[in-house]
XYZ file of C-alpha atoms in Angstrom:
538
model
C 22.684 -75.932 3.644
C 19.820 -74.767 5.853
C 17.892 -77.987 5.278
C 20.923 -80.075 6.118
C 21.338 -78.107 9.322
C 17.698 -78.525 10.307
C 17.773 -82.260 9.721
C 21.090 -82.798 11.494
C 20.039 -80.731 14.488
C 17.024 -82.956 15.105
C 19.290 -85.644 16.556
C 21.005 -83.135 18.836
C 17.650 -81.718 19.908
C 16.435 -85.222 20.721
C 19.365 -85.838 23.055
C 18.809 -82.506 24.816
C 15.108 -83.251 25.284
C 15.997 -86.670 26.690
C 18.371 -85.161 29.243
C 15.814 -82.533 30.253
C 13.095 -85.173 30.655
C 15.302 -87.319 32.895
C 16.315 -84.292 34.927
C 12.623 -83.419 35.371
C 11.999 -86.842 36.930
C 10.465 -88.717 33.977
C 11.589 -92.355 34.317
C 13.277 -94.049 31.400
C 12.221 -97.572 30.490
C 14.620 -97.678 27.544
C 11.808 -98.535 25.119
C 11.663 -96.321 21.994
C 8.481 -94.666 20.794
C 7.845 -97.021 17.854
C 7.865 -99.999 20.255
C 5.258 -98.461 22.548
C 7.563 -96.836 25.070
C 6.217 -94.401 27.672
C 9.382 -93.139 29.321
C 11.971 -90.431 28.674
C 13.310 -92.148 25.541
C 9.879 -92.331 23.935
C 9.143 -88.724 24.906
C 12.368 -87.551 23.289
C 11.552 -89.618 20.188
C 8.139 -87.928 19.955
C 9.604 -84.417 20.132
C 12.253 -85.361 17.567
C 9.520 -86.721 15.277
C 7.661 -83.419 15.341
C 10.890 -81.517 14.668
C 11.678 -83.886 11.809
C 8.293 -83.159 10.276
C 8.882 -79.413 10.513
C 12.265 -79.730 8.786
C 10.578 -81.807 6.081
C 7.915 -79.141 5.603
C 10.624 -76.503 5.249
C 11.863 -78.291 2.132
C 8.922 -77.013 0.062
C 10.104 -73.417 0.593
C 13.875 -73.821 0.413
C 14.699 -75.546 -2.868
C 15.302 -74.680 -6.511
C 11.636 -75.292 -7.387
C 10.313 -72.605 -5.044
C 8.901 -69.518 -6.746
C 8.666 -65.891 -5.654
C 5.258 -64.337 -4.975
C 5.906 -60.798 -6.059
C 2.480 -59.501 -5.052
C 2.895 -60.865 -1.523
C 6.609 -60.324 -1.037
C 7.425 -63.889 -0.039
C 8.402 -67.256 -1.451
C 5.829 -69.754 -2.673
C 6.078 -73.488 -1.932
C 7.340 -75.714 -4.705
C 4.219 -77.870 -4.851
C 1.286 -75.937 -6.256
C -0.014 -79.229 -7.667
C 0.757 -82.929 -7.308
C 3.803 -82.873 -9.556
C 7.405 -81.726 -9.726
C 7.129 -78.423 -11.623
C 9.482 -76.739 -14.073
C 10.511 -73.207 -13.113
C 12.747 -70.770 -14.965
C 14.013 -69.078 -11.851
C 13.785 -69.740 -8.153
C 13.744 -67.780 -4.917
C 16.422 -68.025 -2.256
C 15.175 -66.688 1.060
C 16.435 -66.501 4.610
C 14.766 -69.346 6.569
C 14.636 -67.063 9.632
C 13.292 -63.952 7.872
C 9.784 -64.205 9.311
C 8.182 -64.583 5.846
C 6.885 -67.585 3.914
C 8.983 -70.645 4.805
C 10.273 -69.203 8.069
C 11.357 -72.190 10.163
C 10.192 -70.771 13.474
C 6.810 -70.075 11.881
C 6.574 -73.711 10.774
C 7.434 -74.881 14.295
C 4.877 -72.502 15.814
C 2.250 -73.868 13.426
C 2.995 -77.435 14.534
C 2.781 -76.379 18.182
C -0.568 -74.695 17.525
C -1.969 -77.897 16.038
C -0.687 -80.066 18.890
C -2.098 -77.806 21.598
C -5.500 -77.821 19.880
C -5.729 -81.599 19.497
C -7.643 -83.547 22.149
C -5.427 -85.675 24.368
C -8.002 -88.439 24.824
C -8.830 -91.001 23.687
C -5.408 -92.042 22.412
C -5.183 -92.829 18.711
C -3.172 -95.364 16.776
C -1.756 -95.191 13.273
C -0.338 -98.172 11.407
C 1.200 -98.520 7.975
C -0.080 -101.655 6.267
C -0.750 -103.161 2.852
C -4.411 -102.520 2.048
C -4.525 -105.568 -0.229
C -3.688 -107.865 2.692
C -4.763 -106.365 6.057
C -3.871 -109.689 7.683
C -3.446 -108.160 11.131
C -6.967 -106.750 11.002
C -8.862 -109.900 10.043
C -10.369 -110.243 13.500
C -11.610 -106.633 13.680
C -14.822 -104.947 12.619
C -13.564 -101.676 11.253
C -15.072 -98.425 10.039
C -13.372 -97.971 6.674
C -12.930 -94.552 5.062
C -10.485 -94.257 2.185
C -9.140 -91.948 -0.510
C -7.854 -94.389 -3.156
C -4.946 -93.538 -5.473
C -5.730 -91.666 -8.685
C -4.332 -94.232 -11.105
C -1.238 -92.808 -12.885
C -2.337 -89.177 -12.579
C -0.054 -88.572 -9.600
C 3.546 -89.751 -9.208
C 3.147 -90.857 -5.616
C 6.594 -92.408 -5.159
C 8.500 -89.504 -6.708
C 6.617 -86.961 -4.612
C 7.112 -88.989 -1.437
C 10.846 -89.242 -2.006
C 11.109 -85.458 -2.238
C 10.349 -85.330 1.509
C 11.317 -88.845 2.505
C 15.024 -88.289 2.024
C 14.975 -85.491 4.623
C 12.854 -87.499 7.038
C 15.297 -90.380 6.729
C 18.174 -88.027 7.516
C 16.509 -86.628 10.633
C 14.536 -89.626 11.890
C 16.057 -92.667 10.198
C 17.928 -93.788 13.317
C 14.849 -93.564 15.547
C 11.965 -94.734 13.398
C 12.113 -97.892 11.269
C 11.162 -97.721 7.617
C 12.332 -98.258 4.037
C 15.084 -96.218 2.430
C 12.819 -94.900 -0.316
C 9.123 -95.124 -1.141
C 7.963 -98.152 -3.192
C 8.115 -97.146 -6.844
C 5.987 -98.500 -9.664
C 3.758 -96.916 -12.269
C 0.610 -98.173 -14.038
C 1.487 -97.080 -17.566
C 4.068 -99.244 -19.393
C 6.222 -96.512 -20.917
C 5.958 -93.950 -18.097
C 8.790 -95.535 -16.096
C 11.918 -97.386 -17.163
C 13.025 -99.977 -16.343
C 9.648 -101.706 -15.887
C 8.528 -102.225 -12.286
C 10.003 -105.256 -10.532
C 6.648 -106.279 -9.058
C 5.053 -106.265 -12.469
C 7.888 -108.275 -14.056
C 7.717 -110.812 -11.257
C 4.006 -111.444 -11.719
C 4.163 -111.402 -15.493
C 1.352 -108.835 -15.718
C 1.094 -105.481 -17.410
C 1.645 -102.561 -14.988
C -1.904 -101.218 -15.405
C -3.308 -104.664 -14.650
C -1.094 -104.837 -11.575
C -2.650 -101.585 -10.332
C -6.204 -102.622 -11.126
C -5.806 -106.019 -9.476
C -4.303 -104.363 -6.421
C -7.246 -101.997 -6.123
C -9.637 -104.923 -6.537
C -7.890 -106.864 -3.767
C -7.925 -103.828 -1.480
C -11.703 -103.347 -1.815
C -12.228 -107.082 -1.304
C -10.284 -106.996 1.964
C -12.139 -103.852 3.063
C -15.394 -105.705 2.545
C -14.168 -108.543 4.764
C -12.994 -106.365 7.674
C -15.625 -103.601 7.502
C -18.146 -103.350 10.318
C -21.564 -104.427 8.972
C -23.354 -101.560 10.727
C -21.274 -98.832 9.093
C -20.816 -98.019 5.400
C -17.561 -97.764 3.490
C -16.865 -94.158 2.506
C -14.701 -93.377 -0.523
C -13.383 -89.885 -1.303
C -12.483 -88.982 -4.862
C -11.573 -85.658 -6.445
C -10.274 -86.384 -9.920
C -11.846 -84.582 -12.843
C -13.219 -86.466 -15.821
C -11.616 -85.548 -19.123
C -12.846 -85.634 -22.694
C -11.071 -88.106 -24.950
C -10.052 -87.468 -28.537
C -13.250 -89.154 -29.681
C -15.400 -86.766 -27.656
C -16.197 -89.304 -24.937
C -16.087 -87.970 -21.393
C -14.335 -90.516 -19.190
C -11.647 -90.987 -16.574
C -9.510 -94.068 -16.199
C -9.150 -93.217 -12.509
C -12.904 -93.083 -11.946
C -13.482 -96.159 -14.068
C -10.872 -98.257 -12.293
C -12.002 -97.235 -8.816
C -15.696 -97.850 -9.546
C -14.954 -101.134 -11.290
C -13.179 -102.306 -8.137
C -16.138 -101.333 -5.954
C -18.755 -103.000 -8.133
C -16.812 -106.210 -8.774
C -16.181 -106.759 -5.052
C -19.896 -106.584 -4.282
C -20.361 -103.001 -3.085
C -23.257 -100.788 -4.065
C -23.349 -97.012 -3.775
C -26.148 -95.915 -1.455
C -25.354 -92.236 -1.038
C -23.207 -89.498 -2.472
C -22.482 -85.862 -1.837
C -19.810 -83.298 -2.715
C -17.631 -81.799 0.010
C -15.885 -78.460 -0.474
C -12.341 -79.661 0.268
C -10.139 -77.933 -2.318
C -8.715 -74.481 -1.595
C -9.343 -71.810 -4.214
C -5.900 -70.256 -3.652
C -3.924 -73.378 -4.488
C -1.800 -72.936 -7.613
C -3.736 -75.478 -9.693
C -7.021 -73.637 -9.027
C -5.870 -70.142 -9.920
C -7.457 -69.005 -13.213
C -8.407 -72.589 -14.079
C -11.517 -74.738 -13.926
C -10.096 -77.045 -11.263
C -12.346 -79.068 -9.015
C -13.489 -77.337 -5.841
C -14.967 -80.427 -4.182
C -14.224 -84.018 -3.350
C -17.002 -86.480 -4.072
C -17.885 -88.785 -1.187
C -19.368 -92.162 -2.118
C -21.191 -94.090 0.605
C -21.098 -97.827 -0.090
C -22.657 -100.913 1.449
C -22.449 -104.568 0.516
C -24.892 -105.395 -2.262
C -27.492 -108.004 -1.198
C -26.788 -111.512 -2.423
C -30.143 -111.765 -4.189
C -29.735 -108.562 -6.222
C -31.563 -108.689 -9.535
C -30.363 -108.218 -13.096
C -31.621 -105.458 -15.395
C -31.477 -104.716 -19.114
C -29.724 -101.727 -20.649
C -33.057 -100.195 -21.648
C -34.415 -100.431 -18.090
C -31.162 -99.055 -16.683
C -31.392 -95.982 -18.913
C -35.046 -95.561 -17.956
C -34.166 -95.608 -14.247
C -31.326 -93.162 -14.832
C -33.689 -90.764 -16.568
C -36.138 -91.034 -13.672
C -33.748 -90.796 -10.700
C -30.737 -88.782 -11.847
C -32.576 -85.502 -12.598
C -33.935 -85.395 -9.029
C -30.430 -85.790 -7.654
C -29.071 -83.152 -10.043
C -31.737 -80.661 -8.983
C -30.769 -81.242 -5.346
C -27.126 -80.601 -6.230
C -28.015 -77.388 -8.034
C -30.146 -76.221 -5.123
C -27.077 -76.809 -2.974
C -25.163 -74.507 -5.367
C -22.543 -77.066 -6.293
C -19.986 -75.441 -8.582
C -20.551 -76.237 -12.283
C -16.996 -77.573 -12.477
C -17.990 -80.267 -9.955
C -21.403 -81.171 -11.371
C -20.253 -83.898 -13.781
C -18.215 -85.577 -11.041
C -21.038 -85.295 -8.515
C -23.483 -86.854 -11.002
C -21.410 -90.037 -11.042
C -22.519 -90.926 -7.513
C -26.311 -91.067 -7.979
C -25.860 -92.516 -11.468
C -23.633 -95.333 -10.263
C -26.021 -95.891 -7.348
C -28.525 -97.086 -9.956
C -25.922 -99.194 -11.765
C -24.426 -100.804 -8.646
C -27.702 -101.850 -7.017
C -28.046 -104.586 -9.643
C -25.983 -107.731 -9.878
C -25.666 -107.207 -13.604
C -26.820 -104.800 -16.312
C -27.322 -106.833 -19.474
C -26.513 -105.434 -22.928
C -28.572 -106.288 -26.012
C -26.107 -109.073 -26.942
C -26.364 -110.667 -23.490
C -22.994 -109.402 -22.227
C -22.585 -107.475 -18.974
C -22.368 -103.697 -19.198
C -19.017 -102.360 -17.978
C -18.415 -99.276 -15.852
C -17.113 -97.199 -18.774
C -20.383 -97.646 -20.662
C -22.349 -96.799 -17.516
C -20.354 -93.600 -17.059
C -21.015 -92.612 -20.675
C -24.764 -93.109 -20.169
C -24.674 -91.075 -16.946
C -22.983 -88.193 -18.777
C -25.550 -88.489 -21.550
C -28.438 -88.128 -19.090
C -26.642 -85.179 -17.473
C -26.452 -83.436 -20.856
C -30.134 -84.132 -21.472
C -31.033 -82.695 -18.070
C -29.140 -79.469 -18.696
C -30.606 -79.164 -22.192
C -34.144 -79.686 -20.870
C -33.685 -76.811 -18.432
C -33.587 -74.527 -21.461
C -37.336 -75.060 -21.725
C -37.715 -72.822 -18.655
C -35.951 -69.942 -20.392
C -37.568 -67.224 -22.461
C -37.297 -67.474 -26.289
C -34.572 -64.804 -26.476
C -32.406 -66.710 -24.002
C -32.952 -70.010 -25.821
C -31.790 -68.332 -29.026
C -28.755 -66.874 -27.263
C -27.758 -70.280 -25.837
C -27.938 -71.921 -29.269
C -25.980 -69.064 -30.870
C -23.394 -69.053 -28.068
C -22.788 -72.773 -28.522
C -21.790 -72.123 -32.128
C -20.173 -68.693 -32.109
C -19.638 -67.675 -28.453
C -19.244 -63.877 -28.584
C -17.840 -63.824 -32.113
C -19.661 -62.596 -35.218
C -21.845 -64.834 -37.349
C -23.947 -64.454 -40.510
C -27.212 -62.530 -40.221
C -28.955 -65.233 -42.252
C -28.052 -67.933 -39.718
C -29.285 -65.707 -36.906
C -32.576 -65.055 -38.681
C -33.166 -68.751 -39.375
C -32.417 -69.655 -35.759
C -34.719 -66.914 -34.483
C -37.639 -68.418 -36.367
C -36.988 -71.776 -34.731
C -36.863 -70.163 -31.272
C -39.994 -68.030 -31.797
C -38.220 -64.679 -31.662
C -36.612 -62.226 -34.137
C -33.244 -60.603 -34.687
C -34.766 -57.154 -34.232
C -36.375 -58.272 -30.998
C -33.014 -59.570 -29.728
C -31.444 -56.197 -30.537
C -34.260 -54.437 -28.674
C -33.758 -56.816 -25.741
C -30.201 -55.488 -25.468
C -28.303 -58.738 -25.943
C -27.406 -58.646 -29.656
C -25.454 -56.371 -32.000
C -26.433 -56.521 -35.692
C -24.665 -54.621 -38.466
C -23.583 -55.090 -42.082
C -24.927 -58.601 -42.409
C -23.228 -59.785 -39.229
C -24.539 -60.329 -35.711
C -22.903 -61.147 -32.383
C -23.892 -61.435 -28.750
C -22.948 -58.438 -26.622
C -20.124 -59.095 -24.204
C -20.617 -58.418 -20.514
C -18.561 -55.245 -20.609
C -20.817 -53.915 -23.410
C -23.997 -54.238 -21.359
C -25.278 -50.978 -19.809
C -23.720 -50.384 -16.401
C -26.884 -48.689 -15.112
C -29.230 -51.524 -16.127
C -32.431 -51.589 -14.088
C -34.628 -54.694 -14.542
C -37.684 -52.795 -13.339
C -37.447 -50.402 -16.311
C -36.489 -53.018 -18.893
C -39.537 -53.894 -20.966
C -37.959 -57.108 -22.338
C -35.977 -58.724 -19.537
C -34.264 -61.999 -20.452
C -32.595 -64.661 -18.320
C -29.519 -64.139 -20.486
C -29.329 -60.506 -19.394
C -29.845 -61.343 -15.731
C -27.069 -63.951 -15.700
C -24.489 -61.726 -17.383
C -25.391 -58.619 -15.395
C -25.003 -60.669 -12.195
C -21.583 -61.868 -13.337
C -20.468 -58.367 -14.279
C -21.714 -56.892 -10.992
C -20.044 -59.666 -9.000
C -16.732 -59.131 -10.806
C -16.744 -55.328 -10.616
C -18.611 -54.503 -7.398
C -18.593 -57.649 -5.284
C -21.128 -59.866 -3.564
C -23.141 -57.141 -1.831
C -23.950 -55.343 -5.102
C -24.663 -58.669 -6.823
C -27.042 -59.557 -3.984
C -28.920 -56.285 -4.405
C -29.345 -57.003 -8.107
C -30.454 -60.578 -7.387
C -33.122 -59.256 -5.016
C -34.413 -56.939 -7.731
C -34.746 -59.616 -10.427
C -36.849 -61.793 -8.107
C -38.053 -65.064 -9.686
C -35.563 -64.792 -12.570
C -32.728 -65.536 -10.146
C -32.981 -69.332 -10.170
C -33.236 -69.584 -13.988
C -30.170 -67.313 -14.178
C -28.242 -69.781 -12.033
C -29.457 -72.691 -14.199
C -28.257 -70.807 -17.279
C -24.813 -70.444 -15.699
C -24.651 -74.242 -15.348
C -25.669 -74.675 -18.972
C -23.183 -72.140 -20.330
C -20.376 -73.564 -18.215
C -21.037 -77.035 -19.647
C -20.936 -75.660 -23.193
C -17.635 -73.876 -22.517
C -16.146 -76.974 -20.918
C -17.035 -79.177 -23.866
C -15.770 -76.596 -26.360
C -12.497 -76.095 -24.498
C -13.232 -72.432 -23.755
C -11.577 -72.404 -20.334
C -11.488 -68.631 -19.847
C -15.110 -68.231 -20.941
C -16.142 -70.910 -18.437
C -14.567 -69.255 -15.389
C -17.186 -66.494 -14.812
C -20.102 -68.944 -14.941
C -18.415 -71.230 -12.432
C -17.593 -68.267 -10.187
C -21.209 -67.049 -10.187
C -22.608 -70.369 -8.979
C -19.751 -70.829 -6.492
C -20.712 -67.478 -4.926
C -24.451 -68.101 -5.125
C -24.902 -69.207 -1.499
C -23.413 -65.991 -0.137
C -25.060 -63.807 -2.758
C -28.429 -65.431 -2.137
C -28.114 -65.022 1.629
C -27.266 -61.354 1.220
C -30.113 -60.934 -1.272
C -32.541 -62.163 1.338
C -31.323 -59.405 3.656
C -31.256 -56.734 0.955
C -33.819 -53.937 0.923
C -33.665 -52.655 -2.659
C -34.773 -49.134 -3.333
C -36.996 -50.391 -6.146
C -39.444 -53.255 -5.996
C -38.773 -56.775 -7.149
C -39.275 -57.655 -10.781
C -42.516 -59.622 -11.107
């Protein structure tokens, strides 16, 4: 009822604003806002548009999908992720209660944004088909895009959730379709099959892929030659049943770029995803979007063999990965961020030739990039002490569970250490023919690296995590200052352990390692300011 009232009142508010504008002396040319009007009618349309947007935003709080945040004493919006959720119960709140979803609060937020925006120069926004862009053929444009994530998001369904309220409040003033265009790439994910796909006689996924290909081709034609195309992507790769790490979204997007003649010349992660969003709470969700910088590949680009491509990957990708780690990119984002510099090697060539003479596809290139990433992380183990190398190998097989003493003894010989030495180092428990790694909460709370005669990178990493969890960043920074040169290897170990957990499906085990690296910038800055009572560990 409240939403209906908000939407219906927009029309009445528009008429009142119009009368007030005329009374204030603003002339009326009778031209509406969407036709470029500048008079009282257009002004009233603009105010009504903003009010329509606020009533649309109120829908996320006042519906049967909204949840109650007991710890905060307010309602939570329905969309914690890009999907229509299932909830067992819902919250009904007063839209004027001054809490989450309060309508006046939403209006005040819109006013705050408008008053902070610069008035000049004026901007323009058009809705157009990216596969055509006929009206822009004469322009040299700076193109920056966030392409759709294949069938991972139900764009039309989510749009209609809000669109129906916008149509009710603004449908008479702003032209537009009744509902959002609806089609889906996967054949059985929507029934009946999409009209567009039936008309063209193509499979729905091919319809999507061809559309993306056409869009990148048109972007190449209209893009300004002095400025690169920038592409933002934030979809996480997933491991298939066969153990292959891949993403149809990534593959389709990159295939469109490469086939239309673009090459990737730069890449970097941007911290764009909020940690308090529902999908990120207690999960290993991406924290960053990956920005790909693309330019048109030169016409005379060379070909390269698979062997040479792998060789170049092994030479160039580790440098880029070290730069990412020095920038403290979260482990959850590392695999996605590695795609950029890896595909930069792939896309600079006109063709990568397989042993049978065929052209390498993007999926194979992505698999090779992930393979080099794994090799890079494994090679970093060479910087660890023997006890830590043993612990990593044992963790990969048993995590913190018990395993046979005989297996531990055999592994210790291969890593140039001993079970007794691991016990003395304070990282292993051995009893009755069984051994296991000590959990973080079993490590001594008063651990002092300066008094430890057998300090390991494994200890440093897990003590840092425990201190960060229990005492916060300041205490973790003090500990980091005391361990001195073991700090960077401890961060590298967190990357390695996160990757193991991710591949094994140990989501809860992975969270602390991701959190440590995500906090490393602040912890490291505080460590530089710390004045520990005891000297650094040398």
